[in-house]
GROMACS .gro file of C-alpha atoms in nm:
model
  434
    1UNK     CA    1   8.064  16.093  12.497
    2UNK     CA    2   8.142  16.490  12.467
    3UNK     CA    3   8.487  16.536  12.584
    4UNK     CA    4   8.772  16.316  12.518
    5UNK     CA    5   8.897  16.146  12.840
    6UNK     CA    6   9.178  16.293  13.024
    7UNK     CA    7   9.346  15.933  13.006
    8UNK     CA    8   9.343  15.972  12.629
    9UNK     CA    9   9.484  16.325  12.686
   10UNK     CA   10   9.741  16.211  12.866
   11UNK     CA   11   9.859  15.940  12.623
   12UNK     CA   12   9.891  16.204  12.366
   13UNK     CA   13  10.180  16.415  12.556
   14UNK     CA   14  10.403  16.064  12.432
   15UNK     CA   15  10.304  16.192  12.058
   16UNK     CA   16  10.607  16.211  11.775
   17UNK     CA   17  10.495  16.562  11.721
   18UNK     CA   18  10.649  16.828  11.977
   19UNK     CA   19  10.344  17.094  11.925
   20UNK     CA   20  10.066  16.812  12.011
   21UNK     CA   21  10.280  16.706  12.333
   22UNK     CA   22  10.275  17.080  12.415
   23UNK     CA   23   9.904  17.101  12.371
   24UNK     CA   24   9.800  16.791  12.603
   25UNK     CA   25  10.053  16.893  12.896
   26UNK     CA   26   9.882  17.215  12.870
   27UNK     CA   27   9.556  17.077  12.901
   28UNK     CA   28   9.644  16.972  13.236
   29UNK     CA   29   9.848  17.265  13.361
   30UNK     CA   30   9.563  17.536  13.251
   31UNK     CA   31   9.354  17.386  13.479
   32UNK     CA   32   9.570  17.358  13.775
   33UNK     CA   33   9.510  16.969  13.753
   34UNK     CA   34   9.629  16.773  14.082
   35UNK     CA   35   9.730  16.482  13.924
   36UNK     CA   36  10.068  16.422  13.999
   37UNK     CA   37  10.069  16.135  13.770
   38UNK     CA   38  10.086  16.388  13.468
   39UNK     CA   39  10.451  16.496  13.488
   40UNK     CA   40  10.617  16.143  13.508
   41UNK     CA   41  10.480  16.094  13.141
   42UNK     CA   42  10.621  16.445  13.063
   43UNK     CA   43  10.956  16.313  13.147
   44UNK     CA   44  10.901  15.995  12.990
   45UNK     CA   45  10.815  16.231  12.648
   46UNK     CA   46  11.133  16.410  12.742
   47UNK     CA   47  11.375  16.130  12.767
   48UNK     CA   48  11.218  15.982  12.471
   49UNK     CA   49  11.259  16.257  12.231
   50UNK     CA   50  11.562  16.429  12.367
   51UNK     CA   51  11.606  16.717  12.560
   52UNK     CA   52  11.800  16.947  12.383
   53UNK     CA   53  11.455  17.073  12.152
   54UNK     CA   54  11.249  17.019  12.523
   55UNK     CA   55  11.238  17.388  12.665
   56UNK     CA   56  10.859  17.468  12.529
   57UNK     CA   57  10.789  17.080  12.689
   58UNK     CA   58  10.944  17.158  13.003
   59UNK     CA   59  10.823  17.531  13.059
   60UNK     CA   60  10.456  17.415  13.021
   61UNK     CA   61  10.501  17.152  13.287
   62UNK     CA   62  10.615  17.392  13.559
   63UNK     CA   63  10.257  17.471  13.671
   64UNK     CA   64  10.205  17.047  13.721
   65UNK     CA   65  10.198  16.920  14.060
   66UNK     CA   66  10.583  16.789  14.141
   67UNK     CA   67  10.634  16.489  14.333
   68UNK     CA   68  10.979  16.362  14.534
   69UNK     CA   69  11.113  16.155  14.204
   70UNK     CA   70  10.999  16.398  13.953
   71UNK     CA   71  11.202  16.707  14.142
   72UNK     CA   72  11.485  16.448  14.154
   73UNK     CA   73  11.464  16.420  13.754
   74UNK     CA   74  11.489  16.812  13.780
   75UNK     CA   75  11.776  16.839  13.996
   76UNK     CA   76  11.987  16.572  13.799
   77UNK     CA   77  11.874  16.738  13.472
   78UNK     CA   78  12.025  17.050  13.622
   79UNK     CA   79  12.380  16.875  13.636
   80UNK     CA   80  12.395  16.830  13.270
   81UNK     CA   81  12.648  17.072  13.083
   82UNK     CA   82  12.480  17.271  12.791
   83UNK     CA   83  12.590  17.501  12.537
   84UNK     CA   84  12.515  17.848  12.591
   85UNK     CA   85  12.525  17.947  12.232
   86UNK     CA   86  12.201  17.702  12.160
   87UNK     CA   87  11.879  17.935  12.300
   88UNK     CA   88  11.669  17.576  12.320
   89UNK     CA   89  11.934  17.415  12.585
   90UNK     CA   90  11.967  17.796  12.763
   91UNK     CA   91  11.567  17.819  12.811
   92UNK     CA   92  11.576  17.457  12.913
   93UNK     CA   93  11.767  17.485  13.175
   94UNK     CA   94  11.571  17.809  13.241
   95UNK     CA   95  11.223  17.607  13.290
   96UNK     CA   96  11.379  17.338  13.463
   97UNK     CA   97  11.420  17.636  13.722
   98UNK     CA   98  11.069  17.737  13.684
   99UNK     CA   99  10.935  17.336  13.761
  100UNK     CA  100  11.136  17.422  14.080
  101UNK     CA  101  10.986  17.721  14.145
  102UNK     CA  102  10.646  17.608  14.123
  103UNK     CA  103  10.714  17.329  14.338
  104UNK     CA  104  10.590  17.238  14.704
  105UNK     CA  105  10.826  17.416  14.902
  106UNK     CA  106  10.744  17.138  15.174
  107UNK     CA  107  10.881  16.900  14.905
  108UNK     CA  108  11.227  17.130  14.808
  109UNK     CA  109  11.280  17.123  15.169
  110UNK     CA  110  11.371  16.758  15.126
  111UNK     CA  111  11.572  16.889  14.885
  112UNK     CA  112  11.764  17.206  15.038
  113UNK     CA  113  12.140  17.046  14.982
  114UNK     CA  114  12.085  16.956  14.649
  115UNK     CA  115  11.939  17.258  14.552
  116UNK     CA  116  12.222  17.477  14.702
  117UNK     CA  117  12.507  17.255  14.527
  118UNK     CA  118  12.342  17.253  14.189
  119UNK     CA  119  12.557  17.430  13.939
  120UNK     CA  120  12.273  17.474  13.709
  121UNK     CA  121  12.009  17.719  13.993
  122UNK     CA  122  12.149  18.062  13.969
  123UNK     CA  123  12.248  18.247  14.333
  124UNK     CA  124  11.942  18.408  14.247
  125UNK     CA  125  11.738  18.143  14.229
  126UNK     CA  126  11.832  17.945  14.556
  127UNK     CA  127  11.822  18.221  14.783
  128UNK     CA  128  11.428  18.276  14.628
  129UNK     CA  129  11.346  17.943  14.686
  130UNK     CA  130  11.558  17.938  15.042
  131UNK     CA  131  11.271  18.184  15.126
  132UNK     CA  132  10.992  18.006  15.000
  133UNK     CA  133  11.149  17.752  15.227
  134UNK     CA  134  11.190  17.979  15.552
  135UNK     CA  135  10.797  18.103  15.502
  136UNK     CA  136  10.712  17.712  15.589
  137UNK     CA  137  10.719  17.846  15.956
  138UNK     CA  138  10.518  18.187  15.915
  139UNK     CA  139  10.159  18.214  16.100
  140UNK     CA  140   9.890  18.351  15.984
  141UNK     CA  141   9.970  18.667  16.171
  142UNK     CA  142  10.320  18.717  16.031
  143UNK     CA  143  10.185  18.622  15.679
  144UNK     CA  144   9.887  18.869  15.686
  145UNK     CA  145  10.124  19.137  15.808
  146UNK     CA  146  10.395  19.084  15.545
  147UNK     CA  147  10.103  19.119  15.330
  148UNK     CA  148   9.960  19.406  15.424
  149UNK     CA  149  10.319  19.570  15.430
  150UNK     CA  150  10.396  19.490  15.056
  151UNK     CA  151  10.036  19.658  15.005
  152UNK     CA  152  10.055  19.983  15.134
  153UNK     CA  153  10.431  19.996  15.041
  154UNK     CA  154  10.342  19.970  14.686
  155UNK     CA  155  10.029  20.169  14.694
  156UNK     CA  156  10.196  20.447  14.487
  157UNK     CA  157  10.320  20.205  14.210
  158UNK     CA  158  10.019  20.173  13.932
  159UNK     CA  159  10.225  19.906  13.679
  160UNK     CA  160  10.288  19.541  13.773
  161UNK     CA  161  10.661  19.593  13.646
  162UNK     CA  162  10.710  19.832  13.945
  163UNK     CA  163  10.651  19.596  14.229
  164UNK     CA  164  10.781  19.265  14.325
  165UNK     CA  165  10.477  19.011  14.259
  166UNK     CA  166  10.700  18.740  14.264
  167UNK     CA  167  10.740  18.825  14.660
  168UNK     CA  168  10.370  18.901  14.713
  169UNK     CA  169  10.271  18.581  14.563
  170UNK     CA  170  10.478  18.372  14.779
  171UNK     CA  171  10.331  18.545  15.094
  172UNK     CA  172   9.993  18.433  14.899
  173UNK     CA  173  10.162  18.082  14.899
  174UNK     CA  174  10.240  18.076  15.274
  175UNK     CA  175   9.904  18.195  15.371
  176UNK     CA  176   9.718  17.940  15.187
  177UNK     CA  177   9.839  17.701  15.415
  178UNK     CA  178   9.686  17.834  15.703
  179UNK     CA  179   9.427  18.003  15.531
  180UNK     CA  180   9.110  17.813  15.643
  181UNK     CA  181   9.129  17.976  15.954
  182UNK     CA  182   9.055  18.307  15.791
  183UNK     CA  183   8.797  18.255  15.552
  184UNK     CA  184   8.578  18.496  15.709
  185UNK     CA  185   8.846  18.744  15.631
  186UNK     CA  186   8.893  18.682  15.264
  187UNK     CA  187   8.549  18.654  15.237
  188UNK     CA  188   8.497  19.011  15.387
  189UNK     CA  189   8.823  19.179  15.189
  190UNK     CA  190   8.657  19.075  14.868
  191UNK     CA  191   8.341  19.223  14.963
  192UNK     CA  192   8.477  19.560  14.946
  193UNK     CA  193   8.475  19.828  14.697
  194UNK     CA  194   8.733  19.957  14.495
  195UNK     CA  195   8.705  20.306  14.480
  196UNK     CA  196   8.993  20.445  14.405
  197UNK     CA  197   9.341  20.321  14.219
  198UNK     CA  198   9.514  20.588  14.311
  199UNK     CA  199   9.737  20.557  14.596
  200UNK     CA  200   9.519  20.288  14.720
  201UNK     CA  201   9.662  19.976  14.889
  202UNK     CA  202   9.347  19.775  14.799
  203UNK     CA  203   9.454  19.793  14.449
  204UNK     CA  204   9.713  19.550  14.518
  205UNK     CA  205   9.580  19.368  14.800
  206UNK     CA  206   9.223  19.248  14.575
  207UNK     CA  207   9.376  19.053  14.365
  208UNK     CA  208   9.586  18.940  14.547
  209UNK     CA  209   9.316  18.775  14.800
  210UNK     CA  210   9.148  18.699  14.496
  211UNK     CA  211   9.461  18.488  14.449
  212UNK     CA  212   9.473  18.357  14.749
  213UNK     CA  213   9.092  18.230  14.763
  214UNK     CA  214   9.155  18.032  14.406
  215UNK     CA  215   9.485  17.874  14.561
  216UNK     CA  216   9.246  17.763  14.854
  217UNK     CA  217   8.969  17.638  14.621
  218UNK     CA  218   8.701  17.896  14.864
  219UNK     CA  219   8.435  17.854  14.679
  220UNK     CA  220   8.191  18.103  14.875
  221UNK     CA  221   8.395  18.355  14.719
  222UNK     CA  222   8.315  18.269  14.381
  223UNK     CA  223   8.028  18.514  14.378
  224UNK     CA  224   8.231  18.794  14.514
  225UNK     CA  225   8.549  18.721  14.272
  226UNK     CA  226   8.292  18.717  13.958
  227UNK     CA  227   8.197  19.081  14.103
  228UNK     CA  228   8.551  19.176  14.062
  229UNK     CA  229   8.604  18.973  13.712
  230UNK     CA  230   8.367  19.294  13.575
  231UNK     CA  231   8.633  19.547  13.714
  232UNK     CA  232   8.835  19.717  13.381
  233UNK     CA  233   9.130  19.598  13.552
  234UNK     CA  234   9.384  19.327  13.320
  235UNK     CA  235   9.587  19.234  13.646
  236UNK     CA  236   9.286  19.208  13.848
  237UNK     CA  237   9.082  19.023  13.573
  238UNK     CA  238   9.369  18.747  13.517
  239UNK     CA  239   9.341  18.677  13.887
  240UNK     CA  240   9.000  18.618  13.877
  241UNK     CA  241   8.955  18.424  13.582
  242UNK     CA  242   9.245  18.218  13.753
  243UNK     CA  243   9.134  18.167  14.069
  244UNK     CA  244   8.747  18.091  13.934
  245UNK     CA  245   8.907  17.820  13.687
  246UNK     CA  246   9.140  17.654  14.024
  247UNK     CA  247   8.802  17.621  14.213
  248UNK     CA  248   8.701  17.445  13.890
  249UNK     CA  249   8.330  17.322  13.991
  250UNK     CA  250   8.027  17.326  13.788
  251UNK     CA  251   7.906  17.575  13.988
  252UNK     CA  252   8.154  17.814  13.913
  253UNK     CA  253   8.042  17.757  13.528
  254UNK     CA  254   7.710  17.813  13.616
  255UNK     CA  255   7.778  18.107  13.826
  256UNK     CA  256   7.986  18.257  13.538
  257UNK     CA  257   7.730  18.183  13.243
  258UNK     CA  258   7.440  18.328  13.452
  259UNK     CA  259   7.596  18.654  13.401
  260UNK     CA  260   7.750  18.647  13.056
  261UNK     CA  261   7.494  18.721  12.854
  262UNK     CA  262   7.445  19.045  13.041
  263UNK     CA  263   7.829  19.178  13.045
  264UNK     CA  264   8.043  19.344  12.846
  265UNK     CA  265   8.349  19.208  12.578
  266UNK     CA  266   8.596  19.223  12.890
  267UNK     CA  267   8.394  19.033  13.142
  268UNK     CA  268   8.288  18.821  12.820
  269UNK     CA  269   8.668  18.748  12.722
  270UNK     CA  270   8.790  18.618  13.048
  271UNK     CA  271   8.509  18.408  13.107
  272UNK     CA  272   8.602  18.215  12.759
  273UNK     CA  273   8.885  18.197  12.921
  274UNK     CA  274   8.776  18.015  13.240
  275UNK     CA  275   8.586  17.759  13.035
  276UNK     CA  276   8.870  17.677  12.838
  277UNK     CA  277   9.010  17.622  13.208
  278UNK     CA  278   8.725  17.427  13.345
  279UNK     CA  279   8.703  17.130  13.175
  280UNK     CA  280   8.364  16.946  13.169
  281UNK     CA  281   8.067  16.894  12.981
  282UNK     CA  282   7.901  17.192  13.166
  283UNK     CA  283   8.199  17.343  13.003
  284UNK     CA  284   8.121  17.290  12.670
  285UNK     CA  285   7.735  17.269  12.654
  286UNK     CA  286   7.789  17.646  12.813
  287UNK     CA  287   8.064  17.733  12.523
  288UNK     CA  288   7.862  17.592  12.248
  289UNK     CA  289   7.535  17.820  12.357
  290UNK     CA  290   7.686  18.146  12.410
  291UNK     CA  291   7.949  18.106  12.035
  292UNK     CA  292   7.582  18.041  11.843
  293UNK     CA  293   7.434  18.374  11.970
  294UNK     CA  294   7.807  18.548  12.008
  295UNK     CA  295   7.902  18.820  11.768
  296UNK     CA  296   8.229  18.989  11.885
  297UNK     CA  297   8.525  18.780  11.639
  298UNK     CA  298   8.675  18.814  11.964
  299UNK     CA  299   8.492  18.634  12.190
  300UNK     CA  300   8.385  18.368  11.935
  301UNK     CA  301   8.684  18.276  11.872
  302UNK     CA  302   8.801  18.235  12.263
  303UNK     CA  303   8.480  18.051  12.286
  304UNK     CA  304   8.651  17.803  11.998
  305UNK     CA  305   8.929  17.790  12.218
  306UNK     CA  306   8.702  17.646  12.475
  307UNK     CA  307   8.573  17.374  12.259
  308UNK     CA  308   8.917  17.236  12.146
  309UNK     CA  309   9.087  17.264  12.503
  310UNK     CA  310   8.832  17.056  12.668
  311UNK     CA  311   8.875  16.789  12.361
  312UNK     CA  312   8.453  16.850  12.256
  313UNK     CA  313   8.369  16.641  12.005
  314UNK     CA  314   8.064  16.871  11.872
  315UNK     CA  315   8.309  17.177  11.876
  316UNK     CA  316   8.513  17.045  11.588
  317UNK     CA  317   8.228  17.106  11.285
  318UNK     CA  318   8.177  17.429  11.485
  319UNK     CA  319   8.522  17.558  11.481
  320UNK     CA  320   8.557  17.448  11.140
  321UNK     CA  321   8.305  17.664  11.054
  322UNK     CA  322   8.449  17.950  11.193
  323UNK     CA  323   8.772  17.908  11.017
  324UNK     CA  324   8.620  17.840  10.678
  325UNK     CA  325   8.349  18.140  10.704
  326UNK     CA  326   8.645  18.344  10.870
  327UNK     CA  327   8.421  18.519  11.107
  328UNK     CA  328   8.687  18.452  11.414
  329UNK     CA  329   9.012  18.702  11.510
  330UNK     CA  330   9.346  18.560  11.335
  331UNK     CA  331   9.508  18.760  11.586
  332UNK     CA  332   9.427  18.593  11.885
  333UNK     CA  333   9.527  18.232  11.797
  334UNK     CA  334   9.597  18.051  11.464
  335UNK     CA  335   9.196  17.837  11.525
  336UNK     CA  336   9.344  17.663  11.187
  337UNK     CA  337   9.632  17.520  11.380
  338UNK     CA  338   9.451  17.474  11.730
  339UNK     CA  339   9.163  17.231  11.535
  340UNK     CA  340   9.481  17.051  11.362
  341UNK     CA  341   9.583  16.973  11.701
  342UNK     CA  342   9.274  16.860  11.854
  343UNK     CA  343   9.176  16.647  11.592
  344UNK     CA  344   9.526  16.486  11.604
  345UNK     CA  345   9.464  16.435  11.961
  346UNK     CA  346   9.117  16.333  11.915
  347UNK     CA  347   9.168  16.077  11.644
  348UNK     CA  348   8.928  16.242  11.455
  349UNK     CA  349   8.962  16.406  11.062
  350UNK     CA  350   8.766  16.682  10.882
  351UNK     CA  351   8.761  16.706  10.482
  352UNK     CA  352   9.050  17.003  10.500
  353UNK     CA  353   9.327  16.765  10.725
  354UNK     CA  354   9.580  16.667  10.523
  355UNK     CA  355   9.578  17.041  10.359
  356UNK     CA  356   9.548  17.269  10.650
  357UNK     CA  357   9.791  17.064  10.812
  358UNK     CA  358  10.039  17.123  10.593
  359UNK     CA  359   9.959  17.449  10.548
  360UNK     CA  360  10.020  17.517  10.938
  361UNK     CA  361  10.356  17.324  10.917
  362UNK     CA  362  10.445  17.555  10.657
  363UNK     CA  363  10.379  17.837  10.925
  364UNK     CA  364  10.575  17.677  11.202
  365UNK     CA  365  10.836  17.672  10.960
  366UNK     CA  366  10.906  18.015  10.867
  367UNK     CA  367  10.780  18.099  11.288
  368UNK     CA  368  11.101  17.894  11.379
  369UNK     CA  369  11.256  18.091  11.102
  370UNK     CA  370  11.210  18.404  11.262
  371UNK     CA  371  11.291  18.263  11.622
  372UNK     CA  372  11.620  18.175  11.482
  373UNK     CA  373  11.683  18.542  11.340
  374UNK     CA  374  11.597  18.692  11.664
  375UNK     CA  375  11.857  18.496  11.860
  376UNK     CA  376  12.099  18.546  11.567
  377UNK     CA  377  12.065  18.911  11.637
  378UNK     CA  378  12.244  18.883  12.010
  379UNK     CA  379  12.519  19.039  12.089
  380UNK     CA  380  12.833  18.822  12.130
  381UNK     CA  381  12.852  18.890  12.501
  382UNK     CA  382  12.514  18.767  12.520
  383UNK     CA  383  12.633  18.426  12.453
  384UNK     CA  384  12.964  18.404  12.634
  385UNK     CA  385  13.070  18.169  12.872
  386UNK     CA  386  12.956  18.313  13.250
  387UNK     CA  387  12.676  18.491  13.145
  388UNK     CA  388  12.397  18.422  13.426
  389UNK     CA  389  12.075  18.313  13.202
  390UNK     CA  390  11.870  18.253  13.472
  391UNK     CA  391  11.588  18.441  13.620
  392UNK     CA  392  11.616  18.592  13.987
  393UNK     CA  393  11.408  18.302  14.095
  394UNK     CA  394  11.090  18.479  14.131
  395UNK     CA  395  10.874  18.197  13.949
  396UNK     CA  396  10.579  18.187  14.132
  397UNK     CA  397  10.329  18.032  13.868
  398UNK     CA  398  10.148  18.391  13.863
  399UNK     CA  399  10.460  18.588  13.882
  400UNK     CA  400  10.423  18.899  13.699
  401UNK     CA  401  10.782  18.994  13.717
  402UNK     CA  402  11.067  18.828  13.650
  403UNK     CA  403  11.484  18.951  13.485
  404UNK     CA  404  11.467  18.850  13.099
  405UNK     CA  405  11.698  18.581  13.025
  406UNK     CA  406  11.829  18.795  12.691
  407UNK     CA  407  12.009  19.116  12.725
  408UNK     CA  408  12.019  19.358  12.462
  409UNK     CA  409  11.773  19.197  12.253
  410UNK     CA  410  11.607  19.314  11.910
  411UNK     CA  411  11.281  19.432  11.986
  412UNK     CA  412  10.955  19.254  11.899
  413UNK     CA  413  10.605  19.390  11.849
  414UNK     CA  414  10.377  19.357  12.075
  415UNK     CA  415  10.121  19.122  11.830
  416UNK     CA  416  10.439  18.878  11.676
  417UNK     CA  417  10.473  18.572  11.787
  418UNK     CA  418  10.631  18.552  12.144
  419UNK     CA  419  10.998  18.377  12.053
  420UNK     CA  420  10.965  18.169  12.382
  421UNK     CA  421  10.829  17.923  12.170
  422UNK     CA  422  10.498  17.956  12.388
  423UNK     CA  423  10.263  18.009  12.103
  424UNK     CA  424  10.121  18.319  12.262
  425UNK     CA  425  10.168  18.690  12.124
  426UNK     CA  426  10.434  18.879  12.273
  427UNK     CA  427  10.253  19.116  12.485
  428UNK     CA  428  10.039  18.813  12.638
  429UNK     CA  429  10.336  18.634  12.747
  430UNK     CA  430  10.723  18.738  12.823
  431UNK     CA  431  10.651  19.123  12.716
  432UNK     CA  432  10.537  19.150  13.127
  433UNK     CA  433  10.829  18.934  13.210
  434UNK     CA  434  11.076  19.160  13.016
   0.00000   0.00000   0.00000
């Protein structure tokens, strides 16, 4: 056996400890799973261990597939009264919003009255998801117009923070559903050539077709999207390693891998990224190849990544390795804590356990530390009693751009620890959210 099974996976997001539970529910949600069997045992984790410490729990699950009962448990969730003083019961109720958000709007249509009644959904956030609602009737025509509109209204605009992605990606949403009659077109929009950035439409409009072929699963586009993974472009790049890890296949790992090799640290980066995604054996028989030849600290140590997030039962020596040689990038992800985790999960123990896993508890410790500082550091108002924490409602799962929760905040460097709780840096998570 090379990979532990997803059932075992599952099983773990019931674990006492709240960073393992966060760890298997991402499993799922990184690689757009469809099994909508994953979020019931979420809340079952939830209700079990409280809700008021949940937020991290619940924000990870807002990418799962939602079913009738489980956007229920949101909605009544929503009705609880919280303190606005505690940041964990604030971003709670935030990502309870977000599971919303990233829900079938077919399903929240079932759900319109109790969505506009809810105390806990800002104005904000209904009259979003009111849309998302409304696009159920668009055609293909109105949807590729809309489209094209945001496109060439933006084409000016060069940062993500300037436009409204949150918008553009719900078009993406409502075209998906009638997509299959325009593959031919996708097909042919990725085929062309980005010339120019400047003042160029296309700029916007490839990734977001790029998008839109991932939310379909197309996979004849997978060679044309790898073309465009090679692009210098972050916002373009994220799409692409994205939509490559929804389509999921074995073919998409071997279509990525055939190329690897030959690219540079940016193509090389991403692709880590999509077989952390993709998880199969393919997955980690690929991983394991390209870390023994790998060089960059960088890449190896994505390529680590890969091993522990499909659960590989040959990557834990390997990682281990890398930690103990320290010939990986501390920067990118504590490895120490990630092989912890996994071997927690896994059932499985290396000589350093019982040390290293105290040693990252210590860390968590003084990270909470700091977490608690920065929301000490808000300004009265900031906590008051009518202060709208919610975002505008613009949570598509890619959404780019979306109001902070925190006004007036101390500022955090763009390499600390992101105080969401995520476990990402700053800059790779709620900096482009900010």
């Amino acid at each position: 056996m090379t990979r532990l099974p997803d059932s075992k996976v599952k099983q773990a997001i019931l674990h006492p400890e709240r960073e393992v539970r966060y760890v298997a529910i991402k499993y799922f949600s990184d690689s757009f799973s469809n099994d909508t069997g994953v979020m019931p045992v979420v809340i079952d984790a939830i209700e079990k261990y409280g809700w008021e410490h949940s937020y991290s729990i619940v924000g990870c699950a807002s990418s799962l597939p939602q079913t009738d009962e489980t956007i229920h448990w949101a909605l009544n969730e929503l009705s609880r009264g919280i303190n606005k003083a505690d940041m964990d019961q604030v971003n709670y109720f935030y990502n309870l919003s977000r599971v919303l958000a990233g829900a079938d709007p077919g399903m929240l249509l079932q759900h319109k009255a109790e969505i506009m009644e809810s105390g806990g959904l800002s104005a904000d956030f209904k009259k979003n998801n009111m849309k998302r609602i409304d696009m159920l009737s668009w055609d293909g025509d109105v949807c590729w117009n809309a489209l094209e509109d945001f496109c060439n209204v933006n084409k000016t605009k060069r940062y993500i923070n300037e436009v409204n992605l949150g918008y553009a990606f719900q078009i993406i949403e409502a075209l998906s559903r009638v997509g299959e009659r325009y593959c031919d077109r996708i097909v042919s929009r990725l085929a062309e050539e980005i010339k120019d950035f400047e003042n160029n439409p296309t700029k916007w409009m490839t990734p977001l077709i790029v998008a839109l072929a991932g939310k379909m699963r197309l996979t004849s586009a997978v060679p044309l999207i790898i073309e465009k993974l090679k692009i210098d472009s972050d916002f373009l790049a994220e799409e692409c390693m994205f939509a490559l890890s929804r389509i999921g296949t074995d073919s998409v790992i071997e279509a990525v891998s055939d190329v690897f090799s030959d690219t540079d640290s940016h193509f090389r980066s991403y692709a880590s990224g999509i077989f952390r995604r993709i998880h199969s054996d393919l997955s980690v028989k690929r991983s394991l190849a390209f870390l023994e030849k790998e060089e960059d600290y960088g890449i190896r140590t994505m390529l680590g990544m890969a091993l522990l997030n499909n659960f590989a039962y040959d990557g834990l020596e390997i990682v281990r390795k890398l930690i103990i040689d320290e010939i990986y990038e501390p920067f990118i992800t504590d490895l120490q804590e990630d092989l912890i985790i996994a071997c927690t999960i896994m059932e499985e123990r290396i000589p350093e356990y019982e040390e290293w896993k105290e040693a990252v508890g210590q860390r968590r410790a003084k990270a909470e530390e700091r977490k608690r500082n920065f929301f000490g550091k808000l300004p009265r108002s900031g906590r008051d009693e009518g202060v709208d924490y919610h975002t505008s409602g613009d949570t598509t799962q890619n959404d780019q751009k979306t109001h902070t929760i925190f006004r007036d905040a101390p500022k955090i460097g763009r390499n600390e620890p992101c105080p969401c709780g995520s476990g990402k840096k700053y800059k790779k998570c709620c900096l482009g959210k900010a």
